[in-house]
Short mmCIF file of C-alpha atoms in Angstrom, two decimals:
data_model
loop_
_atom_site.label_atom_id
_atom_site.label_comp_id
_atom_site.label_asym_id
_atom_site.label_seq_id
_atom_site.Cartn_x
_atom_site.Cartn_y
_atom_site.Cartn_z
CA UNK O 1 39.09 -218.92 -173.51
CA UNK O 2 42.28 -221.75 -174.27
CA UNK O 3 40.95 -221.83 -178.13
CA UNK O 4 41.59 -217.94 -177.72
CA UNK O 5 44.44 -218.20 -175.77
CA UNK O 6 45.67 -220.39 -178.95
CA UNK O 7 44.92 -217.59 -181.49
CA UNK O 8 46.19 -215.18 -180.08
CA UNK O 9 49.33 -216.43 -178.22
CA UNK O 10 50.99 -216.94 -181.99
CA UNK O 11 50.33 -212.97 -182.82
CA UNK O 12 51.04 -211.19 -179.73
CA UNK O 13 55.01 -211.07 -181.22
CA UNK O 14 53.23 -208.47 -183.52
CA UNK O 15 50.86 -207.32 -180.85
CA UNK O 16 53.88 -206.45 -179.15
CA UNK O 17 54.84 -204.41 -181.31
CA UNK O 18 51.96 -202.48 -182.02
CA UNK O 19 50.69 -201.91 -177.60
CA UNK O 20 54.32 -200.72 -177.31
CA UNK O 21 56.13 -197.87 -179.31
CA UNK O 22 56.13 -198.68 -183.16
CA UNK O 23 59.98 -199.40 -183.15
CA UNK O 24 60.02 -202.17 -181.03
CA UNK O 25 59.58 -205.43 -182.46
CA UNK O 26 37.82 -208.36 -159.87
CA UNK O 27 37.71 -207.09 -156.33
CA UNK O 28 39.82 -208.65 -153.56
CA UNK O 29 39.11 -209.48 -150.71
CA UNK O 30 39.29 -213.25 -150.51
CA UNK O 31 40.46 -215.04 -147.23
CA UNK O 32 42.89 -212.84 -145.17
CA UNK O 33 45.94 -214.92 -145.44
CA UNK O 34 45.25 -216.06 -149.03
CA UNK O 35 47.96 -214.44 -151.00
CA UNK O 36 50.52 -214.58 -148.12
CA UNK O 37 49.97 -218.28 -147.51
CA UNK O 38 50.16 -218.77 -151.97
CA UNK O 39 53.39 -216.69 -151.60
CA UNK O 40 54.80 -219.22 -149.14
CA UNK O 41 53.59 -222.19 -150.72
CA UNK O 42 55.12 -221.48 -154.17
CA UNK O 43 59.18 -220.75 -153.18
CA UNK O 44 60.12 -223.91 -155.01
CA UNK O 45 58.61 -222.18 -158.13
CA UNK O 46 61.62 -219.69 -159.01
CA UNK O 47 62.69 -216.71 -157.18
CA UNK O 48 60.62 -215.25 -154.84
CA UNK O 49 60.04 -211.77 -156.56
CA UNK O 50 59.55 -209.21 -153.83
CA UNK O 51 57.96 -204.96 -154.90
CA UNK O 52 60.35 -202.57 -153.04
CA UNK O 53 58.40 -201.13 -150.21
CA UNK O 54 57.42 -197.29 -150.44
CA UNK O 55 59.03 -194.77 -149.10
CA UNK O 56 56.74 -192.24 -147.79
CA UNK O 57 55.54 -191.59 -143.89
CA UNK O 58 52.01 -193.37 -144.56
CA UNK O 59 51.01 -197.09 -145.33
CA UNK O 60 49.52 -197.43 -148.21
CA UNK O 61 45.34 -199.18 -148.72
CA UNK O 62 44.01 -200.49 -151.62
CA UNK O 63 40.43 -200.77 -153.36
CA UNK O 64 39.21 -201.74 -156.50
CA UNK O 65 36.93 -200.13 -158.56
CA UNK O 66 34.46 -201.18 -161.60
CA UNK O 67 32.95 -198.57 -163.18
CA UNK O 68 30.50 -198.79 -166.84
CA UNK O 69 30.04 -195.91 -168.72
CA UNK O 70 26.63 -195.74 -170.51
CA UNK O 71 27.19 -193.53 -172.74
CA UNK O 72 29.62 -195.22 -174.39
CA UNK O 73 29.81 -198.54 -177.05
CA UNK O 74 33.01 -200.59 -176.31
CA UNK O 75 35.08 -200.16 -179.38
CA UNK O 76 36.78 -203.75 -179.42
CA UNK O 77 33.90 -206.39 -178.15
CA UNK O 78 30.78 -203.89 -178.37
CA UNK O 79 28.32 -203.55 -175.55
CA UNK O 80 28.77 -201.00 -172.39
CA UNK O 81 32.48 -199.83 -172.08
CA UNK O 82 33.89 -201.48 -168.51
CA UNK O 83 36.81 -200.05 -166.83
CA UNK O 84 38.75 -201.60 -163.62
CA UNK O 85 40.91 -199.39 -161.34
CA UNK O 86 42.87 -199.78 -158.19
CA UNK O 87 43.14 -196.85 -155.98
CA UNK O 88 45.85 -196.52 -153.66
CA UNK O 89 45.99 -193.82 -150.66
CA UNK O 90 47.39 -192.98 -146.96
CA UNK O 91 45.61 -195.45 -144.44
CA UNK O 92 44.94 -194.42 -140.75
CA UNK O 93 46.34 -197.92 -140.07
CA UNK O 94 46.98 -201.18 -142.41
CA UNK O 95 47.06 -203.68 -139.33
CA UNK O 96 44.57 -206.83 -139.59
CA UNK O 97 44.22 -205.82 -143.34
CA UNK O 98 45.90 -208.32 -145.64
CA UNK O 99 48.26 -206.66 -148.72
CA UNK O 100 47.19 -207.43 -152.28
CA UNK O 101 48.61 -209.31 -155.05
CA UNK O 102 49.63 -207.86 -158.22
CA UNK O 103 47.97 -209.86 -160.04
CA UNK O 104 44.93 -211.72 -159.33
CA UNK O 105 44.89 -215.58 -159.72
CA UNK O 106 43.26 -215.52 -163.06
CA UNK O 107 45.50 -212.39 -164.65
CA UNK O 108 48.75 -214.24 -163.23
CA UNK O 109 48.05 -217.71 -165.10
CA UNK O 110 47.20 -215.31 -168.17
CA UNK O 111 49.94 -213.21 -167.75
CA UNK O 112 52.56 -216.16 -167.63
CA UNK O 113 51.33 -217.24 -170.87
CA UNK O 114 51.64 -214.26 -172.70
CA UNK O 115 54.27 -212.78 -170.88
CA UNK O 116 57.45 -213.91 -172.76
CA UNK O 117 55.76 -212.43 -176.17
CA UNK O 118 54.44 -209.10 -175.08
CA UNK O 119 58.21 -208.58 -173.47
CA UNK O 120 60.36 -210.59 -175.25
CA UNK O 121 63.13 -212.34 -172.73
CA UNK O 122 60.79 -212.84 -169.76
CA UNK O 123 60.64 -216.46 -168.58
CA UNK O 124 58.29 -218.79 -170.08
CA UNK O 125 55.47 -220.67 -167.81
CA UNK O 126 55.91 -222.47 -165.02
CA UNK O 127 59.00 -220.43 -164.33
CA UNK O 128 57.67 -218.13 -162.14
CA UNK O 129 54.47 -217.81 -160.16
CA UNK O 130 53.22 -213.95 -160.97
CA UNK O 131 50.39 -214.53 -158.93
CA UNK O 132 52.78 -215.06 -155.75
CA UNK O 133 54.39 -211.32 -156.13
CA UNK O 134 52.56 -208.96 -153.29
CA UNK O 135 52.07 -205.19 -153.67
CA UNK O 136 52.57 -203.01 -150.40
CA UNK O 137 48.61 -202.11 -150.26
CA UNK O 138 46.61 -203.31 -147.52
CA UNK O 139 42.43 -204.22 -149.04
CA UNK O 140 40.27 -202.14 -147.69
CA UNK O 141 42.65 -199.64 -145.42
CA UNK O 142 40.44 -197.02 -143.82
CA UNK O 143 41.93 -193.76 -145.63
CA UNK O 144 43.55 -191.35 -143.91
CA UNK O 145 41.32 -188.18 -143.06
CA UNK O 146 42.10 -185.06 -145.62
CA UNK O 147 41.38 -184.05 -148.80
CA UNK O 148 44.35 -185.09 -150.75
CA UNK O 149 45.80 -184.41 -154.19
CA UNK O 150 44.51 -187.21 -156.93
CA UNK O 151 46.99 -189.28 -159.99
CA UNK O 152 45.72 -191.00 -162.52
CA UNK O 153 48.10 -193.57 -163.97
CA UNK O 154 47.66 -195.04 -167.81
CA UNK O 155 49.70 -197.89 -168.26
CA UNK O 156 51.94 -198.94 -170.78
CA UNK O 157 50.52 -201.18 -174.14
CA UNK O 158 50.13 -204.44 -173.15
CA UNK O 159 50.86 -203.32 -170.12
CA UNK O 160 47.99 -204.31 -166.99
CA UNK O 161 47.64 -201.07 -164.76
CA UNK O 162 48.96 -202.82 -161.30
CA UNK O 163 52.68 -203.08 -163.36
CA UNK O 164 52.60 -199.53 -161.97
CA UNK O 165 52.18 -200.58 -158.26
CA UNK O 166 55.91 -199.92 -157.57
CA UNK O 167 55.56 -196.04 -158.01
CA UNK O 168 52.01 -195.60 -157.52
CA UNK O 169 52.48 -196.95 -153.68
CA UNK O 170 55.57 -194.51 -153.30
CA UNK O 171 53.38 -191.69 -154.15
CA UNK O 172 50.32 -192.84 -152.11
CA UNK O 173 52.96 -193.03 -149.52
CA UNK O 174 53.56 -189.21 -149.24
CA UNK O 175 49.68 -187.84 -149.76
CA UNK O 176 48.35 -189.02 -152.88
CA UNK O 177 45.65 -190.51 -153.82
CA UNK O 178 46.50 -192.63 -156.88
CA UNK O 179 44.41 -194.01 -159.53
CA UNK O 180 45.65 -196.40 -161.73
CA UNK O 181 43.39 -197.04 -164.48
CA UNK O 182 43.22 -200.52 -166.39
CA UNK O 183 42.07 -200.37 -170.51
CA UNK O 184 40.24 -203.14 -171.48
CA UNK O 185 40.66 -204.50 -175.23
CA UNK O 186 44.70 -203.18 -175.97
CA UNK O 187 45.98 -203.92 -172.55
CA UNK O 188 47.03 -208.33 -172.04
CA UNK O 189 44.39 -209.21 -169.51
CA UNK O 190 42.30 -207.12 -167.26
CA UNK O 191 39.66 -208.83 -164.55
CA UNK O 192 36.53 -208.26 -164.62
CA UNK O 193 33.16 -209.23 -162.81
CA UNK O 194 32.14 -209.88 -166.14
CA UNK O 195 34.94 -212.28 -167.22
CA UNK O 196 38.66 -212.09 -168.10
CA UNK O 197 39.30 -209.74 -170.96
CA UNK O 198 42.45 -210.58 -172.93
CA UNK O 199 43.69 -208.57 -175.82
CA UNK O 200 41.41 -208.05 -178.70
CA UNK O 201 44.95 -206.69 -181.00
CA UNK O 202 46.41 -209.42 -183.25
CA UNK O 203 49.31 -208.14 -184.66
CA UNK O 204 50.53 -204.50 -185.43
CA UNK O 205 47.21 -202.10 -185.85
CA UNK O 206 46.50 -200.11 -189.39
CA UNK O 207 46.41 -196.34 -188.10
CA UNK O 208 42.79 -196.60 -187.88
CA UNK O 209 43.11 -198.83 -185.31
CA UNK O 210 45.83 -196.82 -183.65
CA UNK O 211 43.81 -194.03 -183.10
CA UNK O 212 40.91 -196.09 -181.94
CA UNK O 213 43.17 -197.19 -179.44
CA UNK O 214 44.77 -193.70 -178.27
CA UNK O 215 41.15 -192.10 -178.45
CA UNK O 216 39.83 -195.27 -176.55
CA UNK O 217 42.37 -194.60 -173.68
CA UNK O 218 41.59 -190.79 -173.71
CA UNK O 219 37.70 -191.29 -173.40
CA UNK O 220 38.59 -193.64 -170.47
CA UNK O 221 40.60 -191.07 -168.12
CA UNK O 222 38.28 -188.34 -168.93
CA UNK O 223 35.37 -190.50 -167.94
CA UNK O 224 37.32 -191.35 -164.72
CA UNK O 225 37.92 -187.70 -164.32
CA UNK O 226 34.24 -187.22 -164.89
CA UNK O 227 33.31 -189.79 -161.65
CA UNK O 228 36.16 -188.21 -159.34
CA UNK O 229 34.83 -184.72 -159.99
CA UNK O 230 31.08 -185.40 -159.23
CA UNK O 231 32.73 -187.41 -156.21
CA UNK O 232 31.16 -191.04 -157.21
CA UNK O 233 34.01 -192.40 -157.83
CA UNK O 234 34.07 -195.15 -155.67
CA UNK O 235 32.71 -195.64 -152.26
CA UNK O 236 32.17 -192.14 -150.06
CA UNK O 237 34.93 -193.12 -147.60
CA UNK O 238 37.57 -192.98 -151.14
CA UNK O 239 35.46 -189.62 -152.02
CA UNK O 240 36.09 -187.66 -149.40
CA UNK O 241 39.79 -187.87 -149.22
CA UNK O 242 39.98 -187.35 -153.42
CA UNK O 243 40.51 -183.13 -153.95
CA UNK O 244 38.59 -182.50 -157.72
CA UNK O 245 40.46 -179.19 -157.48
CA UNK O 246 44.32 -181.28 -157.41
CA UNK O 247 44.34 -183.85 -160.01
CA UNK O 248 47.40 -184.97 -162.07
CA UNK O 249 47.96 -187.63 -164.82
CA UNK O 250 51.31 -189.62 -165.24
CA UNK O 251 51.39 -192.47 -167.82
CA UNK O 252 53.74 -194.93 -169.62
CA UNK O 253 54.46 -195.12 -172.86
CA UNK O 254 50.99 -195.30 -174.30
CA UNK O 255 49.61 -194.64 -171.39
CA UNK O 256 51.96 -191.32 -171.24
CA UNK O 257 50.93 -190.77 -174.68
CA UNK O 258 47.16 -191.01 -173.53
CA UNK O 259 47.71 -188.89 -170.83
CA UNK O 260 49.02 -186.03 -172.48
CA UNK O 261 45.93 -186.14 -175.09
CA UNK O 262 43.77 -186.67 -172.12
CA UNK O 263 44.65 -183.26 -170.81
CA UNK O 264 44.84 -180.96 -173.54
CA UNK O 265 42.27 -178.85 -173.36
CA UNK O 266 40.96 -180.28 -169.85
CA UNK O 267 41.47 -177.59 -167.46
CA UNK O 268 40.38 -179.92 -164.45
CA UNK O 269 43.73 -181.54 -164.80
CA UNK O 270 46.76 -179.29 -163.64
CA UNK O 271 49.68 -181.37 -163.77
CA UNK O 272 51.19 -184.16 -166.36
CA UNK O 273 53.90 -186.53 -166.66
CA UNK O 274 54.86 -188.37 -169.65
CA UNK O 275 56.98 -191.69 -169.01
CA UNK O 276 58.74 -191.95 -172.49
CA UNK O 277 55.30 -191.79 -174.27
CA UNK O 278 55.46 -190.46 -178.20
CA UNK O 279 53.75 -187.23 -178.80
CA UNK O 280 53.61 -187.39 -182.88
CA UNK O 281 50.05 -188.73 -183.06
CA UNK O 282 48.28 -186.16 -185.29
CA UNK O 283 47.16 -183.47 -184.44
CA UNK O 284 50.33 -182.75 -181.97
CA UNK O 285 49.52 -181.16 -178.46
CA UNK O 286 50.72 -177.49 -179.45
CA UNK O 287 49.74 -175.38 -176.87
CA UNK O 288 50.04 -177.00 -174.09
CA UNK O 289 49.86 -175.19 -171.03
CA UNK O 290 50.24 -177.34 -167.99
CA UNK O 291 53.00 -178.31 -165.94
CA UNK O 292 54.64 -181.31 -168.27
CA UNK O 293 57.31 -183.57 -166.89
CA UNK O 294 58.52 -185.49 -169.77
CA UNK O 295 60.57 -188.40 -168.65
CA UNK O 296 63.26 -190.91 -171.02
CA UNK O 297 65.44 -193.30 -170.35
CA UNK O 298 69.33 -193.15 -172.34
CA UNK O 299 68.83 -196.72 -173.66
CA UNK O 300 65.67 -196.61 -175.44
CA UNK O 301 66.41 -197.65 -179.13
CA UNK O 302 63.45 -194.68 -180.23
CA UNK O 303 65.22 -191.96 -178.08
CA UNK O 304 65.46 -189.75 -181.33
CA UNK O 305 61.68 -190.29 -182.02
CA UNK O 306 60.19 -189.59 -178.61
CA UNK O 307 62.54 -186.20 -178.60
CA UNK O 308 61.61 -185.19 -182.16
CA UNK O 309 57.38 -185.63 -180.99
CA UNK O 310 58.47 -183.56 -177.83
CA UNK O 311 60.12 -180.74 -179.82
CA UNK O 312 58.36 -177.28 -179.21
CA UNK O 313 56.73 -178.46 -176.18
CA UNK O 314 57.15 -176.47 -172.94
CA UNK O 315 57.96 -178.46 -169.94
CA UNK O 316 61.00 -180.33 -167.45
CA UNK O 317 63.06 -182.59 -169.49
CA UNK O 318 64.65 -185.61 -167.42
CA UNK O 319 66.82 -188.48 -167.61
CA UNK O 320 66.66 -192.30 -166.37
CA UNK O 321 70.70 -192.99 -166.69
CA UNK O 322 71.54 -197.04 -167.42
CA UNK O 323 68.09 -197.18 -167.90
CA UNK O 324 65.75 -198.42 -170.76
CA UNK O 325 61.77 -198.49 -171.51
CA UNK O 326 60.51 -200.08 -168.98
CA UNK O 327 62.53 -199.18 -165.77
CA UNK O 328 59.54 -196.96 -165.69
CA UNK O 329 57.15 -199.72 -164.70
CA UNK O 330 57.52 -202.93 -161.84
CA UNK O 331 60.09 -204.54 -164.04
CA UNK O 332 62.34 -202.26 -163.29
CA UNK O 333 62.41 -203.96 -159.62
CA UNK O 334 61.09 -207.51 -161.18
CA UNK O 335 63.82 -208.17 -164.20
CA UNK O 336 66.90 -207.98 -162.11
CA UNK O 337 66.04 -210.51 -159.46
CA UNK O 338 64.97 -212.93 -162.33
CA UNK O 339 68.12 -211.77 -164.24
CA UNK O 340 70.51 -212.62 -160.96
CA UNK O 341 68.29 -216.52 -161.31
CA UNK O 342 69.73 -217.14 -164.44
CA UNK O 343 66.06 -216.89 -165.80
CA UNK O 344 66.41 -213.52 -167.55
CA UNK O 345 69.86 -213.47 -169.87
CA UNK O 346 72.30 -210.15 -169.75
CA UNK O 347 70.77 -209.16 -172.89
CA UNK O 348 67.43 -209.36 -172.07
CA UNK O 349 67.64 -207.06 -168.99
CA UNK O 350 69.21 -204.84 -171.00
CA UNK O 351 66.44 -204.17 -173.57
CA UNK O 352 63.82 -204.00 -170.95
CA UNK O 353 65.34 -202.46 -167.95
CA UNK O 354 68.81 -201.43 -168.46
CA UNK O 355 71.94 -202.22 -166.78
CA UNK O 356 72.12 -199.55 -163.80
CA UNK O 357 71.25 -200.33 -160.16
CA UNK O 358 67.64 -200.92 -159.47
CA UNK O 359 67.41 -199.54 -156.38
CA UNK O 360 69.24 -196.37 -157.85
CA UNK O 361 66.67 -196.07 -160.53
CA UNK O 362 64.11 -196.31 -158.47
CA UNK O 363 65.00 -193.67 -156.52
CA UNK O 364 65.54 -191.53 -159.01
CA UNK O 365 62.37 -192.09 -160.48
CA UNK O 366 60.52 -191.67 -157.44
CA UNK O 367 62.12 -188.36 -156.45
CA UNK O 368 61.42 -186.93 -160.30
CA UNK O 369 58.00 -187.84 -160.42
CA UNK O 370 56.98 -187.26 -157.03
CA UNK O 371 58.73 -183.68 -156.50
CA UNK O 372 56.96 -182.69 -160.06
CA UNK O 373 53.50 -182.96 -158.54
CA UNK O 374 54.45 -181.82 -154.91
CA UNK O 375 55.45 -178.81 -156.78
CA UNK O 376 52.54 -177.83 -159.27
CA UNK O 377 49.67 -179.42 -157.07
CA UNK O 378 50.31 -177.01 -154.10
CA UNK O 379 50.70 -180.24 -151.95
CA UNK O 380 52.83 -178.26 -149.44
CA UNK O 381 49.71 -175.30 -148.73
CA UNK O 382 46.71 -177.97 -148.80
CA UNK O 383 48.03 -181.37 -147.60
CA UNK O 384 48.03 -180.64 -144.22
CA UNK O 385 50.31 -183.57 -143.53
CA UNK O 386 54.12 -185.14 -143.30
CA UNK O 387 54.23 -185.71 -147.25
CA UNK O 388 57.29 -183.87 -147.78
CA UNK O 389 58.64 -182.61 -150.78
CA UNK O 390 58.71 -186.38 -152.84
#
């Protein structure tokens, strides 16, 4: 892996630029008090980086998932396609049940490496320790009793699909059940029982390899789709609190991209939010005739492109103020802390989150995203609990 690690660490300034819009340059549990006692241990490391807790009525469990599909030939290393997922939902009660870390062990010592090139401005390693930052969801919860709405999540390029805890826990938090659905080969690092995957992308892709990417990511939620529907995915306890008749999609950047693609033409997904994603990839989703939230920041540097690939398209527009790209993900609660440690400069903040209050775009967010699906998933007839309209 290191001899990768070499290659790979000198192009990922270009793969940057290619997992992210063209513009811009394995299961848990271990010990019980494992990633509390790390998260101790390591406050001389930097600022002790903290997720805002959700907001919703419920706490929030956790499993992971690891699902192969047979039927289809990884595109980027070959052999059976592998596919990691956390799934997030109400818990009858969190207490004895440790919370999870964002990042594993292994992903955080890979992440630190390549963080500061996939986002330019992030500290180098050794400045932080990722592997010390906690989510809010409790391994191995017992869910909630209901049949409940399902989200799948696509991450951002580059992006590993727990950078969308933030969000995905606030929307567990009032109902949900939320997927969020790692893609092996375009994404930095992703877990596996099989081994750490790291990026397979050196440098910007040719549009061949663009579309292998997009079509990759769309063949991956489908196939998710596929298990939730025939009600294997995951243990039966998960199962029978997923509804196959309620499922949305919400995704960022490529991942809203994905999403989007995903669902055109799939009628077994009713709702769809796009996080600043570009629609222009050919041919363009005329037609569409779900629900669409499509979602920008004002300080995104592509702001004309993303409108001009949403033009014609039916659906809520809405607006992240003092916000850029990726307020939409965990850094938008991450950057400013590390910003306010002198370890993230002015400008830096600026280009990934913005300059406005994080706890105000957070909210925002939250309350956009979350009263989109309460509203075309018929949460309020079929929940049967205190959700409430976010």
């Amino acid at each position: 892996m290191t001899s990768r690690r070499i290659l790979l660490k000198g192009a990922l300034l270009g793969t940057a630029a290619a997992l992210l819009p063209a513009a811009e340059a394995p299961a848990w549990p271990g010990p019980a008090n494992g990633a509390g006692a790390r998260h101790a241990a390591v406050a001389d490391r930097g600022p002790l980086l903290r997720l805002p807790a959700p907001s919703g009525p419920y706490p929030v469990g956790l499993r992971t998932v690891h699902l192969t599909d047979p039927g289809r030939t990884d595109p980027w290393v070959g052999g059976v396609r592998e596919l990691m997922l956390t799934v997030l939902y109400p818990a009858c009660s969190v207490r004895g049940f440790r919370r999870a870390p964002q990042l594993t062990p292994a992903e955080a010592e890979v992440f630190a490496e390549y963080a500061p090139h996939v986002h330019p401005g992030l500290p180098g390693p050794g400045a932080v320790d990722w592997g010390a930052v906690l989510t809010h969801g409790h391994v191995g919860a017992p869910p909630l009793p209901g049949r409940r709405p399902v989200l799948l999540y696509s991450p951002g390029g580059g992006d590993s699909r727990t950078l969308g805890s933030t969000l995905a826990e606030d929307l567990a938090s009032r109902g949900r059940v939320v997927v969020l659905v790692d893609h092996p080969g375009d994404a930095t690092q992703v877990e596996l029982p099989t081994g750490m995957r790291t990026t397979v992308l050196a440098g910007p892709p040719d549009p061949a390899t663009f579309r292998t990417m997009t079509d990759t990511r769309v063949a991956d939620l489908r196939f998710v789709v596929d298990r939730l529907v025939r009600g294997s995915l995951g243990e039966p306890a998960l199962a029978r609190v997923m509804d196959p008749a309620r499922i949305g999609m919400y995704g960022h950047s490529a991942g809203g991209t994905a999403v989007v693609y995903a669902a055109h033409g799939d009628r077994r997904i009713g709702a769809v939010a796009n996080l600043e994603g570009y629609l222009d990839r050919e041919p363009p989703p005329l037609g569409f005739d779900r629900p669409l939230l499509l979602f920008r920041t004002d300080g995104f540097a592509e702001a004309a492109r993303v409108e001009s690939s949403w033009a014609g398209l039916p659906g809520r527009r809405a607006l992240l103020a003092a916000a850029n790209h990726w307020a939409f993900t965990d850094y938008g609660s991450l950057v400013p802390p590390l910003h306010a440690a002198g370890l993230v400069t002015a400008e830096a903040r600026a280009a990934l989150v913005g300059t406005g209050d994080p706890a105000a775009t957070l909210a925002t967010l939250r309350r956009e995203v979350g009263t989109f699906f309460a509203r075309h998933l018929r949460e309020d007839r079929r929940d049967g609990g205190r959700a409430g309209a976010q």
